[in-house]
Amino acid sequence: MPCSEDVMRVLYVEDHPVNVEVMRALFALRPQLTLDVAVDGSSGLRAALRTPPDLLLLDLRLPDCHGTDLLARLRTHPSLAAVPAIAVTAEDDPDLSASTFADTWSKPLDIRGVLARLDQLYTRHALSQTRQPAAMAA
């Protein structure tokens, strides 16, 4: 089991309970990741401000806003400006060119692809965590 410093916190903003359960099942396979869930943009913004995550997973069609609008609001806060964000959507061809999403995961999810991408993101996160203390000591 990883040390608490090695855990990557992920916030998933999703209103559909089945999609949440699918993501919870995936995260159960990755104990180095913790998953927090919010069901709409307002609660997602509050959760992200209360405990800034290391990764954002945002549904695009939320009950109170579009995921791109939520991401734009999140980006206005310094603690969330550089957090990687992934759009998780059932939209066929979402136009995300004006957004700061790093990636798009289509629903239904490609389970192997999502797990591989989570592993990559965790590795990048863990490496950045080990570099920060060294930079502070210099």
XYZ file of C-alpha atoms in Angstrom:
138
model
C 0.000 0.000 0.000
C 1.397 3.426 -0.927
C 2.275 6.024 1.685
C -0.320 8.740 2.173
C 1.959 11.224 0.383
C 1.946 8.948 -2.667
C -1.835 8.937 -3.008
C -3.270 10.898 -5.916
C -6.599 12.591 -5.174
C -9.107 12.620 -8.027
C -12.365 14.541 -8.181
C -15.011 13.101 -10.509
C -17.968 15.366 -11.255
C -20.732 13.130 -12.611
C -24.493 13.053 -12.075
C -25.286 9.571 -13.397
C -25.061 6.957 -10.591
C -24.121 4.071 -12.929
C -21.172 6.037 -14.323
C -20.051 6.833 -10.788
C -20.176 3.143 -9.835
C -18.164 2.166 -12.920
C -15.486 4.707 -11.980
C -15.516 3.545 -8.338
C -14.926 -0.029 -9.549
C -11.954 1.107 -11.631
C -10.480 3.068 -8.750
C -10.862 0.043 -6.477
C -8.238 -1.570 -8.711
C -5.848 1.328 -8.064
C -5.319 1.796 -4.286
C -2.834 4.620 -4.937
C -5.762 6.719 -6.191
C -8.575 8.181 -4.116
C -11.839 9.134 -5.756
C -14.116 11.897 -4.548
C -17.414 12.392 -6.360
C -19.611 15.438 -6.847
C -22.974 15.246 -8.618
C -23.118 18.690 -10.224
C -20.991 21.699 -11.060
C -21.786 23.628 -7.885
C -20.858 20.807 -5.530
C -17.837 20.004 -7.715
C -16.552 23.553 -7.396
C -17.039 23.517 -3.619
C -15.302 20.137 -3.278
C -12.361 21.239 -5.426
C -11.896 24.432 -3.428
C -12.209 22.623 -0.090
C -9.618 19.964 -0.997
C -7.832 20.663 -4.282
C -7.491 17.417 -6.246
C -4.492 16.221 -8.241
C -6.741 15.306 -11.183
C -10.176 16.401 -12.366
C -12.573 14.113 -14.242
C -15.525 16.148 -15.492
C -18.686 14.987 -17.210
C -19.662 17.491 -19.879
C -23.441 17.328 -19.412
C -24.041 18.199 -15.796
C -27.465 19.162 -14.459
C -26.461 22.746 -13.625
C -23.751 23.538 -16.190
C -21.598 22.241 -19.016
C -18.280 20.682 -18.031
C -16.326 23.251 -20.064
C -17.967 26.064 -18.088
C -17.167 24.311 -14.821
C -13.545 23.877 -15.859
C -13.309 27.570 -16.763
C -14.620 28.471 -13.289
C -12.190 26.054 -11.632
C -9.284 27.570 -13.548
C -9.911 31.002 -12.017
C -8.692 29.695 -8.651
C -4.885 29.561 -8.275
C -4.948 26.193 -6.494
C -6.813 24.655 -9.463
C -5.276 26.529 -12.388
C -2.824 23.788 -13.343
C -4.647 20.642 -12.205
C -4.923 18.227 -15.149
C -8.519 17.808 -16.316
C -10.114 15.091 -18.411
C -13.535 15.334 -20.046
C -15.548 12.157 -19.507
C -18.416 12.252 -21.966
C -20.957 10.418 -24.071
C -20.984 13.287 -26.594
C -19.970 12.037 -30.029
C -17.637 14.821 -31.038
C -17.323 17.461 -28.329
C -15.602 20.683 -29.359
C -13.123 21.202 -26.540
C -10.614 23.253 -28.510
C -11.260 26.383 -26.441
C -10.945 24.508 -23.134
C -7.983 23.361 -21.080
C -8.952 19.685 -20.996
C -5.848 17.514 -21.374
C -7.775 14.508 -22.677
C -11.230 13.122 -23.426
C -12.547 9.745 -22.288
C -15.578 8.551 -24.202
C -18.458 6.728 -22.565
C -18.825 3.839 -22.456
C -15.314 3.803 -21.060
C -12.497 1.767 -22.547
C -11.604 0.056 -19.252
C -8.061 -0.963 -20.200
C -7.373 2.441 -21.718
C -8.647 4.303 -18.669
C -6.601 2.146 -16.288
C -3.480 2.638 -18.426
C -4.031 6.398 -18.532
C -4.632 6.532 -14.756
C -1.362 4.649 -14.264
C 0.468 7.184 -16.456
C -1.049 10.116 -14.625
C -0.202 8.590 -11.258
C 3.409 8.006 -12.316
C 3.681 11.635 -13.453
C 2.116 12.791 -10.170
C 4.446 10.635 -8.044
C 7.504 11.919 -9.930
C 6.425 15.521 -9.444
C 5.950 14.877 -5.701
C 9.488 13.517 -5.355
C 10.943 16.512 -7.209
C 9.188 19.140 -5.064
C 11.020 18.399 -1.790
C 14.349 18.345 -3.647
C 13.596 21.724 -5.205
C 12.689 23.166 -1.796
C 15.945 21.936 -0.246
C 18.070 23.568 -2.951
